[in-house]
Amino acid sequence: MQPFTYVRASNVGDAVKALSRGAKLLAGGTTLYDLMKLRIERPERIIDINHLGELKHFDTSGERELVFGALARMSEVAADAGLVRDYPAISESLWRAASQQLRNMASLGGNLLQRTRCPYFRGGEPYACNKRDPGSGCAAAEGLDRGQALLGASPSCSAVYPGDFAAALVAFDAEIDVVGPGGERVLPFEELHREPADTPQKETTLEPGEMIVRIRIPVTPLGRASTFLKVRDRESYAFALASAAVALEMDGDVVRDARVAVGGLATRPWRARAAERLLIGCRFDESAARAAGEAALDGAIPGRSNAFRIELGIRTVTDALMTARQRA
């Protein structure tokens, strides 16, 4: 048993002070509890932030941006009528995640910071893992790699970023408001997660003591003709083998604007700008969608057992784009 103290934060300032002293934040707890049971996280102090009401609100009716508090629950946001109508990719990325019970508990901010499900990271000794124990090596390099990343990996780490919501956020140019000891700052969501390089233990660009308080998404006409497609080993309660968040803005049969992001295939949420550039200005059909899928997976590096996920990723992007076209 690892002893720890439990305290409720009365305001954001209290939470930031506790974070800067090494505490861990407790929101939904759906990730933290797991990692504590596995002895990956061993906090001496836990700060419960669930009573910070100002972080629970969200508003999808704004003319300039959608605003989500970091403590808004995934299930409540996924069911929002305005989001379902105007930004189906965002809603779908939330309700296709986890199980209904977990979605009822999990917070948006916590979801963005969930850690990889790489079996070597979670398995503990005797498996080497640079993310868990820097400098120890990467057991996946010579081990089972069916679920490892094909994009953004390094010799030090090929662990996949597991979240779905993040793919939709990166596709729609989201920003996050962060509060820390130095005050508040705005961070483009695409800059939140790091590729592993030679420091895989550094997963985000958050500074010590910083916490996410808000997520903001610019209003865009691309939202209506969007979708999130997730392919996995079973229909529910499983992480993606490949996923795609896509959106189209059409002028007749010609693509005026496009957004493409992939999930389940990379070490961080992955914006596929090459695929977007290929689509913009072209006449849309299935061959154009397929070409965009191939562009999205360009540069993917397969291992011994995960090469099939390159074609799977291409088809996932292709099918998602075809669905988005039907909604345009």
Coordinates of N, CA, C and O in Angstrom, one line a residue, residues 43 47 52 59 83 125 171 230 255:
P43 N 1.7 9.1 -6.2 CA 1.7 10.5 -5.5 C 1.6 10.4 -4.0 O 1.0 9.5 -3.4
I47 N -5.0 16.1 -5.0 CA -5.8 17.2 -4.8 C -7.1 17.0 -5.7 O -7.0 17.0 -6.9
L52 N -14.6 22.5 -8.2 CA -14.3 23.8 -8.8 C -15.3 24.0 -10.0 O -15.1 23.7 -11.1
D59 N -20.0 25.9 -23.3 CA -20.9 26.7 -24.1 C -20.6 26.4 -25.6 O -19.5 26.7 -26.1
L83 N -23.6 20.7 -30.4 CA -22.4 20.0 -30.9 C -22.7 18.8 -31.8 O -22.1 18.7 -32.8
E125 N 8.2 -4.1 -14.4 CA 9.3 -5.0 -14.4 C 8.8 -6.4 -14.8 O 7.7 -6.8 -14.3
A171 N -7.7 18.7 -35.3 CA -8.3 19.0 -36.6 C -8.9 20.3 -36.7 O -8.9 21.0 -37.8
K230 N -13.6 5.5 -36.0 CA -12.7 4.8 -35.2 C -12.8 3.3 -35.5 O -13.9 2.7 -35.5
V255 N -13.5 20.8 -53.4 CA -13.2 21.1 -52.0 C -12.6 22.5 -51.8 O -11.6 22.8 -52.3

